[in-house]
Coordinates of C-alpha atoms in Angstrom, one line a residue:
X1 CA 138.6 170.9 69.8
X2 CA 141.6 169.7 71.6
X3 CA 141.4 169.7 75.4
X4 CA 144.9 170.3 76.7
X5 CA 146.3 167.2 78.3
X6 CA 149.1 169.3 79.8
X7 CA 146.5 171.5 81.5
X8 CA 146.0 175.2 81.6
X9 CA 143.7 175.6 84.6
X10 CA 142.5 178.6 86.6
X11 CA 143.9 178.2 90.1
X12 CA 145.0 180.5 92.9
X13 CA 148.5 181.9 92.4
X14 CA 149.7 180.3 95.6
X15 CA 148.5 176.8 94.4
X16 CA 150.5 177.3 91.2
X17 CA 153.6 178.4 93.1
X18 CA 153.4 175.3 95.2
X19 CA 153.8 173.0 92.2
X20 CA 157.1 171.6 91.3
X21 CA 158.2 172.8 87.8
X22 CA 159.4 170.1 85.5
X23 CA 160.8 170.2 82.0
X24 CA 158.3 169.5 79.2
X25 CA 158.1 165.8 78.4
X26 CA 155.5 165.6 75.6
X27 CA 153.8 167.7 72.9
X28 CA 150.1 168.2 72.2
X29 CA 148.6 170.2 69.3
X30 CA 147.5 173.0 71.6
X31 CA 150.9 173.4 73.1
X32 CA 152.7 173.1 69.8
X33 CA 150.4 175.9 68.6
X34 CA 151.3 178.0 71.7
X35 CA 155.0 177.7 71.0
X36 CA 154.6 178.6 67.3
X37 CA 152.4 181.6 68.3
X38 CA 154.6 182.8 71.1
X39 CA 157.4 180.9 73.0
X40 CA 156.8 183.0 76.1
X41 CA 153.2 182.0 76.2
X42 CA 154.3 178.3 76.0
X43 CA 156.5 178.9 79.0
X44 CA 153.8 180.6 81.0
X45 CA 151.4 177.7 80.3
X46 CA 153.6 174.6 80.4
X47 CA 156.5 175.5 82.8
X48 CA 155.1 178.2 85.0
X49 CA 151.6 176.8 84.8
X50 CA 150.1 180.2 85.4
X51 CA 146.3 180.4 85.9
X52 CA 144.1 181.9 83.2
X53 CA 140.6 183.2 83.4
X54 CA 137.9 181.2 81.7
X55 CA 136.4 182.9 78.6
X56 CA 132.8 182.7 77.4
X57 CA 133.9 181.5 74.0
X58 CA 136.1 178.7 75.2
X59 CA 133.7 177.6 77.8
X60 CA 130.9 177.5 75.3
X61 CA 133.0 175.4 73.1
X62 CA 133.6 172.9 75.9
X63 CA 129.9 172.8 76.6
X64 CA 128.9 172.2 73.0
X65 CA 131.5 169.4 72.7
X66 CA 130.1 167.7 75.8
X67 CA 126.6 167.8 74.3
X68 CA 127.8 166.3 71.0
X69 CA 129.6 163.6 72.9
X70 CA 126.7 162.7 75.1
X71 CA 124.2 162.6 72.2
X72 CA 125.6 159.3 71.0
X73 CA 124.7 157.7 74.3
X74 CA 121.1 157.4 73.1
X75 CA 119.8 155.1 70.3
X76 CA 120.2 156.5 66.8
X77 CA 116.4 157.3 66.3
X78 CA 116.5 159.5 69.4
X79 CA 119.3 161.7 68.2
X80 CA 117.3 164.7 67.3
X81 CA 118.0 168.5 67.3
X82 CA 115.5 169.0 70.1
X83 CA 116.9 166.2 72.1
X84 CA 120.4 167.6 71.7
X85 CA 119.3 171.1 72.8
X86 CA 117.7 169.5 75.9
X87 CA 121.1 168.3 76.9
X88 CA 122.6 171.8 77.2
X89 CA 121.3 172.7 80.7
X90 CA 122.4 169.4 82.3
X91 CA 125.8 169.5 80.7
X92 CA 126.3 173.1 81.9
X93 CA 125.5 172.0 85.4
X94 CA 128.1 169.2 85.1
X95 CA 130.6 171.6 83.7
X96 CA 130.0 174.0 86.7
X97 CA 130.6 171.1 89.1
X98 CA 133.8 169.9 87.5
X99 CA 135.2 173.3 86.8
X100 CA 133.9 175.7 89.4
X101 CA 135.9 178.6 88.0
X102 CA 133.5 178.9 85.1
X103 CA 130.8 180.2 87.5
X104 CA 132.7 183.5 87.7
X105 CA 131.9 184.2 84.0
X106 CA 128.4 185.2 85.0
X107 CA 129.1 186.6 88.5
X108 CA 128.0 190.0 87.4
X109 CA 124.8 188.7 85.9
X110 CA 122.3 188.6 88.8
X111 CA 119.2 188.4 86.6
X112 CA 120.7 185.6 84.5
X113 CA 120.1 187.5 81.2
X114 CA 123.6 187.0 79.9
X115 CA 123.7 183.4 80.9
X116 CA 120.4 182.7 79.2
X117 CA 121.7 184.4 76.0
X118 CA 124.9 182.4 76.2
X119 CA 123.1 179.1 76.7
X120 CA 120.9 180.0 73.7
X121 CA 124.0 180.5 71.6
X122 CA 125.3 177.1 72.6
X123 CA 121.9 175.6 71.7
X124 CA 122.1 177.3 68.3
X125 CA 125.5 175.8 67.6
X126 CA 124.3 172.3 68.6
X127 CA 121.3 172.7 66.3
X128 CA 123.4 173.8 63.4
X129 CA 125.4 170.6 63.6
X130 CA 122.3 168.7 62.4
X131 CA 122.5 170.6 59.1
X132 CA 126.1 169.4 58.6
X133 CA 126.0 165.7 59.8
X134 CA 123.3 163.2 60.4
X135 CA 123.9 161.5 63.8
X136 CA 121.3 158.9 63.1
X137 CA 123.7 157.4 60.5
X138 CA 126.8 157.6 62.7
X139 CA 128.1 155.2 65.2
X140 CA 131.5 156.6 66.3
X141 CA 134.1 154.1 67.2
X142 CA 135.5 156.6 69.7
X143 CA 134.6 159.8 71.3
X144 CA 136.9 162.2 73.2
X145 CA 139.7 159.7 72.6
X146 CA 143.0 160.2 74.4
X147 CA 145.9 159.2 72.1
X148 CA 149.6 159.0 72.8
X149 CA 152.5 157.8 70.8
X150 CA 156.3 157.9 71.0
X151 CA 158.2 158.6 67.9
X152 CA 161.5 156.9 67.1
X153 CA 163.2 160.1 68.2
X154 CA 161.8 159.6 71.7
X155 CA 159.3 162.5 71.4
X156 CA 155.9 161.8 72.9
X157 CA 152.9 163.1 71.1
X158 CA 149.5 163.2 72.8
X159 CA 146.1 164.7 72.4
X160 CA 142.3 164.2 72.6
X161 CA 140.4 163.5 69.4
X162 CA 136.7 164.6 69.4
X163 CA 135.4 161.7 67.3
X164 CA 136.8 158.7 65.4
X165 CA 134.6 156.9 62.8
X166 CA 135.6 153.6 61.3
X167 CA 134.0 152.3 58.1
X168 CA 133.1 148.6 57.7
X169 CA 136.0 148.5 55.3
X170 CA 138.3 149.6 58.1
X171 CA 138.9 153.2 56.8
X172 CA 139.4 155.7 59.6
X173 CA 137.9 159.2 59.7
X174 CA 139.1 161.7 62.4
X175 CA 136.5 164.4 63.2
X176 CA 137.0 167.6 65.1
X177 CA 134.3 170.1 66.1
X178 CA 135.0 173.8 66.0
X179 CA 132.5 176.3 67.5
X180 CA 134.1 179.2 65.6
X181 CA 134.0 180.1 61.9
X182 CA 136.0 178.4 59.2
X183 CA 139.2 180.3 58.5
X184 CA 139.9 182.0 55.2
X185 CA 141.7 179.7 52.7
X186 CA 145.1 181.4 53.3
X187 CA 144.8 180.3 57.0
X188 CA 143.4 176.8 56.4
X189 CA 146.7 175.1 56.8
X190 CA 147.0 176.2 60.4
X191 CA 143.7 174.6 61.2
X192 CA 144.7 171.4 59.5
X193 CA 147.9 171.2 61.5
X194 CA 146.0 169.9 64.5
X195 CA 144.3 167.2 62.4
X196 CA 147.5 166.1 60.8
X197 CA 149.1 165.9 64.2
X198 CA 146.3 163.5 65.2
X199 CA 146.7 161.5 62.0
X200 CA 150.4 161.1 62.7
X201 CA 149.7 159.8 66.1
X202 CA 147.1 157.3 64.8
X203 CA 149.5 156.3 62.1
X204 CA 152.2 155.5 64.5
X205 CA 149.9 153.7 66.9
X206 CA 147.8 151.7 64.5
X207 CA 150.1 151.6 61.4
X208 CA 147.1 153.0 59.4
X209 CA 146.9 156.4 57.7
X210 CA 143.5 157.9 58.4
X211 CA 141.4 158.0 55.2
X212 CA 140.0 161.5 56.0
X213 CA 140.4 164.4 58.4
X214 CA 137.2 166.4 58.9
X215 CA 136.8 169.8 60.6
X216 CA 133.2 170.7 61.4
X217 CA 132.8 174.5 61.9
X218 CA 129.6 175.1 63.7
X219 CA 130.1 178.9 63.8
X220 CA 129.8 179.2 60.0
X221 CA 128.2 175.9 59.0
X222 CA 131.2 174.7 57.0
X223 CA 132.8 171.3 56.8
X224 CA 136.4 171.1 55.7
X225 CA 137.9 167.7 54.7
X226 CA 141.4 166.6 53.9
X227 CA 142.7 163.2 52.9
X228 CA 146.3 162.7 54.2
X229 CA 149.0 160.6 52.6
X230 CA 152.2 159.3 54.3
X231 CA 154.3 162.0 52.7
X232 CA 152.1 164.6 54.4
X233 CA 152.5 163.0 57.8
X234 CA 156.3 162.6 57.3
X235 CA 156.5 166.4 56.8
X236 CA 154.5 167.0 59.9
X237 CA 156.7 164.7 61.9
X238 CA 159.8 166.6 60.8
X239 CA 158.2 169.9 61.7
X240 CA 157.3 168.6 65.2
X241 CA 160.8 167.3 65.7
X242 CA 162.3 170.7 64.8
X243 CA 159.7 172.4 67.0
X244 CA 160.6 170.1 69.9
X245 CA 164.3 170.8 69.6
X246 CA 163.6 174.5 69.8
X247 CA 161.4 173.9 72.9
X248 CA 164.2 171.8 74.5
X249 CA 166.8 174.5 73.8
X250 CA 164.6 177.2 75.3
X251 CA 163.9 175.0 78.3
X252 CA 167.6 174.6 79.0
X253 CA 168.7 178.2 78.4
X254 CA 165.6 179.8 79.9
X255 CA 165.3 182.0 76.8
X256 CA 161.6 182.3 75.9
X257 CA 161.3 185.1 73.5
X258 CA 157.8 186.8 73.2
X259 CA 156.4 187.1 69.8
X260 CA 153.9 189.9 69.6
X261 CA 150.9 189.5 67.2
X262 CA 147.3 190.7 67.1
X263 CA 146.5 187.8 69.4
X264 CA 148.2 189.5 72.3
X265 CA 145.0 191.4 72.9
X266 CA 143.4 188.2 74.2
X267 CA 146.4 187.1 76.3
X268 CA 145.9 186.8 80.1
X269 CA 149.6 187.4 80.7
X270 CA 150.3 190.9 79.5
X271 CA 151.2 192.1 83.0
X272 CA 154.1 189.6 82.9
X273 CA 155.2 190.1 79.3
X274 CA 158.2 192.3 78.5
X275 CA 156.3 193.5 75.3
X276 CA 153.8 195.2 77.6
X277 CA 156.3 196.4 80.2
X278 CA 155.9 193.4 82.5
X279 CA 158.4 191.1 84.1
X280 CA 158.1 187.3 83.9
X281 CA 158.2 185.4 87.2
X282 CA 161.6 183.9 88.1
X283 CA 162.4 181.0 85.9
X284 CA 161.8 177.8 87.9
X285 CA 164.1 175.4 86.1
X286 CA 168.0 175.2 86.1
X287 CA 169.6 177.3 83.3
X288 CA 172.5 176.0 81.2
X289 CA 174.6 178.4 79.1
X290 CA 174.9 178.0 75.4
X291 CA 178.5 177.2 74.4
X292 CA 180.4 178.7 71.5
X293 CA 179.5 175.8 69.2
X294 CA 175.8 176.6 69.7
X295 CA 175.3 173.6 72.0
X296 CA 174.3 173.7 75.6
X297 CA 177.1 173.3 78.1
X298 CA 176.8 170.6 80.7
X299 CA 174.4 167.7 80.9
X300 CA 171.6 168.1 78.4
X301 CA 168.8 167.5 80.8
X302 CA 165.8 165.1 80.6
X303 CA 164.8 163.8 77.2

């Protein structure tokens, strides 16, 4: 799971309006995915920084990730399924303190029945992890590792890796936990894109291609692995550069085209989306017209 380093936070509208809008300066896997899914969604999240309501599924994922991270604080022999389950209530309290907006998820649950069921689902996901990996045999080199690298083009890539394992031989494995189900084979490439993004960043930072990329799907009990090679990561880099040029062009022209898909049903911004009869807020950045040669007239703005 990638926790966005650009930030999509629930906040009062007036607090969002008070912020100074700036042009995008870096790219993370989540935001790259946003632009590929719907350029207008990218604008709402990165440039307008509109608030979004927390969801039970995403918050459960954050909770489970926190438990799996904290589990490695104890000696290997104490890393048991029962011990991991016992961490859930405490990590939920910490999450409520750090992100008070999640409390509203259960505001209409005075008896606590939905909350108890939701916490039980989180415990079940944590317990399933023990059927997929053996934490008594793992000593991660890094957990929740923030990484950032600048490509030769000047594009900055950044993100947060759930876990990095390093073998005695120096081989690197990048691991990501997913609390949902493994996608069908025809959609597997989309899930691997995030992992290849991380592998590219590690390659540029450490000059080492990770030996293995591993996706652990707690929702379905599947483990998907992929062993990248430099040619793979070169293709990912070219894709990201093309994506970044499209983002830069949209930033300068203010033309963020909505792309309707079945995912629109889960979008918090339908009331502002032209596809649903809405009107986006005024664009907060300067707009530059596109010239006859397809370029942008005037100074090209911050790189």
